[in-house]
Amino acid sequence: MLSVEAARAKILAGLRAMPEEVVPLSQGWGRVLARDISARTAVPPADVSAMDGYALKAADIATAPSTLRVVGSAPAGHPYIGHVGPGQAVRLFTGSVVPLGCDVVVAQEDSARAGDHVTINITAAAGRHIRRMAGDFAVGDVLVRAPRKLTARDIGMAAAANHPWLTLRRRPRVAILATGDEISLPGDPVEPGGVVSSNSHALAALVRAAGGEPLLLPIALDTPESLITTAEAARGADLLVTSGGASVGEFDLIQSVLGPRGLALDFWQIAMRPGKPLMFGAFNGMPLLGLPGNPVSAMVCAILFLVPAISVLLGLPGDPPSVGTVLAGVDLPANDHRADHLRATIAPDEAGNLVATPFPVQDSGMLARLAWADALVLRAPNAPAVARGTKVQAILLGALGI
């Protein structure tokens, strides 16, 4: 069986980034930038005032107080036309263009206005309260580098740089196929011995959060005909994700049924818990990631493999989930040959340290414990026993954004 790391490397190596598309700026948040954003304008586009006050020559206020004649006003967006001479001042507001001939702005609170004259009560050096042209960025400056998942700050930067359109990676279309006679969709009748399917909707939500577009396929029954028909409906998707049907049971049909119809298997089974029966390959050229049917196994595998896979499809590095250090809330026994991912709650101790306490029962069918968990405590293959209070590594689920 492959290790988690080797399996992830194989999956990511078989994927390619989606093509580019041009999208309105207003729809760019959370999308992945495909081409750098360079400034099409300077900011500020001219020397502008940083305060409400008066623009004048610093030489005219070498002593204080000094009285000058106000020759005009320049609200933001309405520059003063003309040259300001000695002994003259122009009323400005924050963002107003500094008039020609002026080299300093004096704040309103440091002045006193009387009709057409203003008395300046301070001295000030040239350049005070002036934001210089291109002081933030100049034309041609690279402001946001691709690839990058765009934040609200990036969108604001692109807008300020005068970009109404952005070149982004197309969202990957991820088809989700759940299998099993026993499962039904939420709200549908549940037959005796049946269960309501959670995997399809949980995986669809995860795909959306990771930046993809989910395509929920009908449930495939445990017959070759149903599986073939449903799998064929995934044509045109960029990735097919199956749930269930990948184990060794008599009715686990994905390998046996789809194999003769274009499924090329790369690997099957990895040394991890939960999630051993994970498989990866291609179905008629479309990457296929086969997740286990148990809901906890499916979601843990999705966190470890599907999220990085979508990242690569978006042109990002496909890094594994980030890992933090916490303290074990209980004694942890020695581990066997499979990497373990213990669902755990987290609470601070009196010293402010994060303490992770795994649930006492770690059954892969118990979805509630995963929903309530704050972290997956990682136990490497053949890891020795550790005592309560020992530092251990964990994936903090809240930090994943899924």
PDB file of C-alpha atoms in Angstrom, residues 174-323:
ATOM      1  CA  VAL A 174     -16.053  18.017 -10.554  1.00  0.00           C
ATOM      2  CA  ALA A 175     -18.597  15.253 -11.106  1.00  0.00           C
ATOM      3  CA  ILE A 176     -19.628  13.454  -7.900  1.00  0.00           C
ATOM      4  CA  LEU A 177     -20.953   9.901  -8.145  1.00  0.00           C
ATOM      5  CA  ALA A 178     -22.209   8.016  -5.090  1.00  0.00           C
ATOM      6  CA  THR A 179     -22.844   4.279  -5.347  1.00  0.00           C
ATOM      7  CA  GLY A 180     -24.905   1.782  -3.425  1.00  0.00           C
ATOM      8  CA  ASP A 181     -28.377   0.215  -3.357  1.00  0.00           C
ATOM      9  CA  GLU A 182     -28.683   1.178   0.286  1.00  0.00           C
ATOM     10  CA  ILE A 183     -28.395   4.966  -0.059  1.00  0.00           C
ATOM     11  CA  SER A 184     -31.037   7.544  -0.886  1.00  0.00           C
ATOM     12  CA  LEU A 185     -30.950  11.305  -1.257  1.00  0.00           C
ATOM     13  CA  PRO A 186     -32.103  13.571   1.585  1.00  0.00           C
ATOM     14  CA  GLY A 187     -35.898  13.810   1.548  1.00  0.00           C
ATOM     15  CA  ASP A 188     -36.419  10.644  -0.496  1.00  0.00           C
ATOM     16  CA  PRO A 189     -37.995   7.561   1.041  1.00  0.00           C
ATOM     17  CA  VAL A 190     -35.506   5.383   2.918  1.00  0.00           C
ATOM     18  CA  GLU A 191     -35.987   1.693   2.252  1.00  0.00           C
ATOM     19  CA  PRO A 192     -35.553  -0.897   5.037  1.00  0.00           C
ATOM     20  CA  GLY A 193     -31.840  -1.305   5.650  1.00  0.00           C
ATOM     21  CA  GLY A 194     -31.101   1.887   3.787  1.00  0.00           C
ATOM     22  CA  VAL A 195     -29.342   5.108   4.797  1.00  0.00           C
ATOM     23  CA  VAL A 196     -29.524   8.721   3.692  1.00  0.00           C
ATOM     24  CA  SER A 197     -26.538   9.735   1.572  1.00  0.00           C
ATOM     25  CA  SER A 198     -24.416  12.503   3.069  1.00  0.00           C
ATOM     26  CA  ASN A 199     -21.313  12.069   0.948  1.00  0.00           C
ATOM     27  CA  SER A 200     -22.579  13.675  -2.246  1.00  0.00           C
ATOM     28  CA  HIS A 201     -23.696  16.884  -0.563  1.00  0.00           C
ATOM     29  CA  ALA A 202     -20.687  17.098   1.742  1.00  0.00           C
ATOM     30  CA  LEU A 203     -18.316  16.597  -1.178  1.00  0.00           C
ATOM     31  CA  ALA A 204     -20.199  19.121  -3.299  1.00  0.00           C
ATOM     32  CA  ALA A 205     -19.843  21.716  -0.542  1.00  0.00           C
ATOM     33  CA  LEU A 206     -16.153  20.916  -0.204  1.00  0.00           C
ATOM     34  CA  VAL A 207     -15.661  21.276  -3.976  1.00  0.00           C
ATOM     35  CA  ARG A 208     -17.334  24.693  -3.942  1.00  0.00           C
ATOM     36  CA  ALA A 209     -15.226  25.840  -0.992  1.00  0.00           C
ATOM     37  CA  ALA A 210     -12.070  24.660  -2.744  1.00  0.00           C
ATOM     38  CA  GLY A 211     -12.918  26.639  -5.885  1.00  0.00           C
ATOM     39  CA  GLY A 212     -14.536  24.024  -8.120  1.00  0.00           C
ATOM     40  CA  GLU A 213     -17.999  23.580  -9.622  1.00  0.00           C
ATOM     41  CA  PRO A 214     -19.680  20.374  -8.397  1.00  0.00           C
ATOM     42  CA  LEU A 215     -21.897  18.273 -10.639  1.00  0.00           C
ATOM     43  CA  LEU A 216     -24.055  15.954  -8.570  1.00  0.00           C
ATOM     44  CA  LEU A 217     -24.799  12.771 -10.505  1.00  0.00           C
ATOM     45  CA  PRO A 218     -27.676  10.399  -9.680  1.00  0.00           C
ATOM     46  CA  ILE A 219     -26.933   7.607  -7.246  1.00  0.00           C
ATOM     47  CA  ALA A 220     -25.574   4.552  -9.039  1.00  0.00           C
ATOM     48  CA  LEU A 221     -27.206   1.306  -7.959  1.00  0.00           C
ATOM     49  CA  ASP A 222     -25.151  -1.846  -7.390  1.00  0.00           C
ATOM     50  CA  THR A 223     -25.660  -3.069 -10.936  1.00  0.00           C
ATOM     51  CA  PRO A 224     -23.298  -2.777 -13.881  1.00  0.00           C
ATOM     52  CA  GLU A 225     -25.952  -1.081 -15.992  1.00  0.00           C
ATOM     53  CA  SER A 226     -26.675   1.638 -13.444  1.00  0.00           C
ATOM     54  CA  LEU A 227     -22.990   2.321 -12.778  1.00  0.00           C
ATOM     55  CA  ILE A 228     -22.154   2.540 -16.493  1.00  0.00           C
ATOM     56  CA  THR A 229     -25.060   4.880 -17.230  1.00  0.00           C
ATOM     57  CA  THR A 230     -24.249   7.178 -14.320  1.00  0.00           C
ATOM     58  CA  ALA A 231     -20.508   7.257 -14.983  1.00  0.00           C
ATOM     59  CA  GLU A 232     -21.132   8.121 -18.633  1.00  0.00           C
ATOM     60  CA  ALA A 233     -23.091  11.174 -17.440  1.00  0.00           C
ATOM     61  CA  ALA A 234     -19.810  12.558 -16.089  1.00  0.00           C
ATOM     62  CA  ARG A 235     -18.399  13.101 -19.579  1.00  0.00           C
ATOM     63  CA  GLY A 236     -17.242  16.681 -19.982  1.00  0.00           C
ATOM     64  CA  ALA A 237     -16.220  17.029 -16.337  1.00  0.00           C
ATOM     65  CA  ASP A 238     -12.613  17.769 -15.416  1.00  0.00           C
ATOM     66  CA  LEU A 239     -12.527  15.294 -12.525  1.00  0.00           C
ATOM     67  CA  LEU A 240     -14.770  12.394 -11.528  1.00  0.00           C
ATOM     68  CA  VAL A 241     -15.057  11.681  -7.814  1.00  0.00           C
ATOM     69  CA  THR A 242     -16.767   8.464  -6.768  1.00  0.00           C
ATOM     70  CA  SER A 243     -17.943   7.560  -3.293  1.00  0.00           C
ATOM     71  CA  GLY A 244     -18.164   3.895  -2.402  1.00  0.00           C
ATOM     72  CA  GLY A 245     -17.671   0.939  -4.676  1.00  0.00           C
ATOM     73  CA  ALA A 246     -13.891   0.946  -4.321  1.00  0.00           C
ATOM     74  CA  SER A 247     -13.400  -1.738  -1.654  1.00  0.00           C
ATOM     75  CA  VAL A 248     -13.164  -5.534  -1.935  1.00  0.00           C
ATOM     76  CA  GLY A 249     -16.794  -6.448  -1.347  1.00  0.00           C
ATOM     77  CA  GLU A 250     -18.839  -8.474  -3.784  1.00  0.00           C
ATOM     78  CA  PHE A 251     -20.866  -5.430  -4.810  1.00  0.00           C
ATOM     79  CA  ASP A 252     -17.976  -2.974  -5.080  1.00  0.00           C
ATOM     80  CA  LEU A 253     -18.172  -2.669  -8.836  1.00  0.00           C
ATOM     81  CA  ILE A 254     -16.178   0.356  -9.930  1.00  0.00           C
ATOM     82  CA  GLN A 255     -13.021  -1.513 -10.867  1.00  0.00           C
ATOM     83  CA  SER A 256     -14.674  -4.569 -12.381  1.00  0.00           C
ATOM     84  CA  VAL A 257     -17.367  -2.711 -14.342  1.00  0.00           C
ATOM     85  CA  LEU A 258     -15.544   0.422 -15.472  1.00  0.00           C
ATOM     86  CA  GLY A 259     -12.222  -1.282 -16.111  1.00  0.00           C
ATOM     87  CA  PRO A 260     -13.262  -2.757 -19.484  1.00  0.00           C
ATOM     88  CA  ARG A 261     -14.912   0.560 -20.406  1.00  0.00           C
ATOM     89  CA  GLY A 262     -11.939   2.886 -20.104  1.00  0.00           C
ATOM     90  CA  LEU A 263     -10.919   2.935 -16.436  1.00  0.00           C
ATOM     91  CA  ALA A 264      -7.110   2.868 -16.172  1.00  0.00           C
ATOM     92  CA  LEU A 265      -6.202   2.372 -12.518  1.00  0.00           C
ATOM     93  CA  ASP A 266      -3.035   4.007 -11.196  1.00  0.00           C
ATOM     94  CA  PHE A 267      -3.247   2.774  -7.618  1.00  0.00           C
ATOM     95  CA  TRP A 268      -5.707   1.303  -5.130  1.00  0.00           C
ATOM     96  CA  GLN A 269      -5.438   1.210  -1.339  1.00  0.00           C
ATOM     97  CA  ILE A 270      -3.196   3.388   0.781  1.00  0.00           C
ATOM     98  CA  ALA A 271      -1.722   2.981   4.233  1.00  0.00           C
ATOM     99  CA  MET A 272      -4.025   5.296   6.151  1.00  0.00           C
ATOM    100  CA  ARG A 273      -6.947   5.186   8.546  1.00  0.00           C
ATOM    101  CA  PRO A 274      -9.691   6.060   7.822  1.00  0.00           C
ATOM    102  CA  GLY A 275      -9.646   5.748   4.046  1.00  0.00           C
ATOM    103  CA  LYS A 276      -7.661   2.664   3.094  1.00  0.00           C
ATOM    104  CA  PRO A 277      -9.659   1.791  -0.086  1.00  0.00           C
ATOM    105  CA  LEU A 278      -8.823   5.020  -1.925  1.00  0.00           C
ATOM    106  CA  MET A 279      -8.114   4.676  -5.631  1.00  0.00           C
ATOM    107  CA  PHE A 280      -6.954   6.925  -8.430  1.00  0.00           C
ATOM    108  CA  GLY A 281      -6.831   6.554 -12.182  1.00  0.00           C
ATOM    109  CA  ALA A 282      -8.470   7.844 -15.335  1.00  0.00           C
ATOM    110  CA  PHE A 283     -11.827   7.036 -16.901  1.00  0.00           C
ATOM    111  CA  ASN A 284     -11.610   7.570 -20.657  1.00  0.00           C
ATOM    112  CA  GLY A 285      -8.942  10.201 -20.083  1.00  0.00           C
ATOM    113  CA  MET A 286     -10.793  11.968 -17.237  1.00  0.00           C
ATOM    114  CA  PRO A 287      -9.017  11.800 -13.848  1.00  0.00           C
ATOM    115  CA  LEU A 288     -10.963   9.646 -11.402  1.00  0.00           C
ATOM    116  CA  LEU A 289     -10.571   9.801  -7.633  1.00  0.00           C
ATOM    117  CA  GLY A 290     -12.362   6.951  -5.882  1.00  0.00           C
ATOM    118  CA  LEU A 291     -13.208   7.710  -2.267  1.00  0.00           C
ATOM    119  CA  PRO A 292     -14.413   5.188   0.307  1.00  0.00           C
ATOM    120  CA  GLY A 293     -18.125   4.969   1.023  1.00  0.00           C
ATOM    121  CA  ASN A 294     -17.989   5.494   4.772  1.00  0.00           C
ATOM    122  CA  PRO A 295     -18.746   9.194   5.322  1.00  0.00           C
ATOM    123  CA  VAL A 296     -15.817   9.921   7.637  1.00  0.00           C
ATOM    124  CA  SER A 297     -13.385   8.100   5.365  1.00  0.00           C
ATOM    125  CA  ALA A 298     -14.723   9.959   2.346  1.00  0.00           C
ATOM    126  CA  MET A 299     -14.356  13.378   3.969  1.00  0.00           C
ATOM    127  CA  VAL A 300     -10.919  12.735   5.457  1.00  0.00           C
ATOM    128  CA  CYS A 301      -9.687  11.520   2.062  1.00  0.00           C
ATOM    129  CA  ALA A 302     -11.301  14.545   0.405  1.00  0.00           C
ATOM    130  CA  ILE A 303      -9.413  16.860   2.770  1.00  0.00           C
ATOM    131  CA  LEU A 304      -6.117  15.096   2.129  1.00  0.00           C
ATOM    132  CA  PHE A 305      -6.430  14.475  -1.615  1.00  0.00           C
ATOM    133  CA  LEU A 306      -9.397  16.173  -3.291  1.00  0.00           C
ATOM    134  CA  VAL A 307      -8.710  19.690  -1.986  1.00  0.00           C
ATOM    135  CA  PRO A 308      -5.058  19.628  -3.171  1.00  0.00           C
ATOM    136  CA  ALA A 309      -6.228  18.139  -6.482  1.00  0.00           C
ATOM    137  CA  ILE A 310      -8.627  21.044  -7.073  1.00  0.00           C
ATOM    138  CA  SER A 311      -5.824  23.414  -6.121  1.00  0.00           C
ATOM    139  CA  VAL A 312      -3.619  21.985  -8.890  1.00  0.00           C
ATOM    140  CA  LEU A 313      -6.485  22.181 -11.377  1.00  0.00           C
ATOM    141  CA  LEU A 314      -6.694  25.874 -10.495  1.00  0.00           C
ATOM    142  CA  GLY A 315      -3.002  26.373 -11.177  1.00  0.00           C
ATOM    143  CA  LEU A 316      -1.992  26.499  -7.507  1.00  0.00           C
ATOM    144  CA  PRO A 317       0.701  24.346  -5.888  1.00  0.00           C
ATOM    145  CA  GLY A 318      -1.606  21.714  -4.371  1.00  0.00           C
ATOM    146  CA  ASP A 319      -0.039  21.863  -0.946  1.00  0.00           C
ATOM    147  CA  PRO A 320      -1.280  19.379   1.659  1.00  0.00           C
ATOM    148  CA  PRO A 321      -3.392  20.730   4.531  1.00  0.00           C
ATOM    149  CA  SER A 322      -1.307  22.833   6.874  1.00  0.00           C
ATOM    150  CA  VAL A 323      -0.361  21.185  10.143  1.00  0.00           C
TER     151      VAL A 323
END
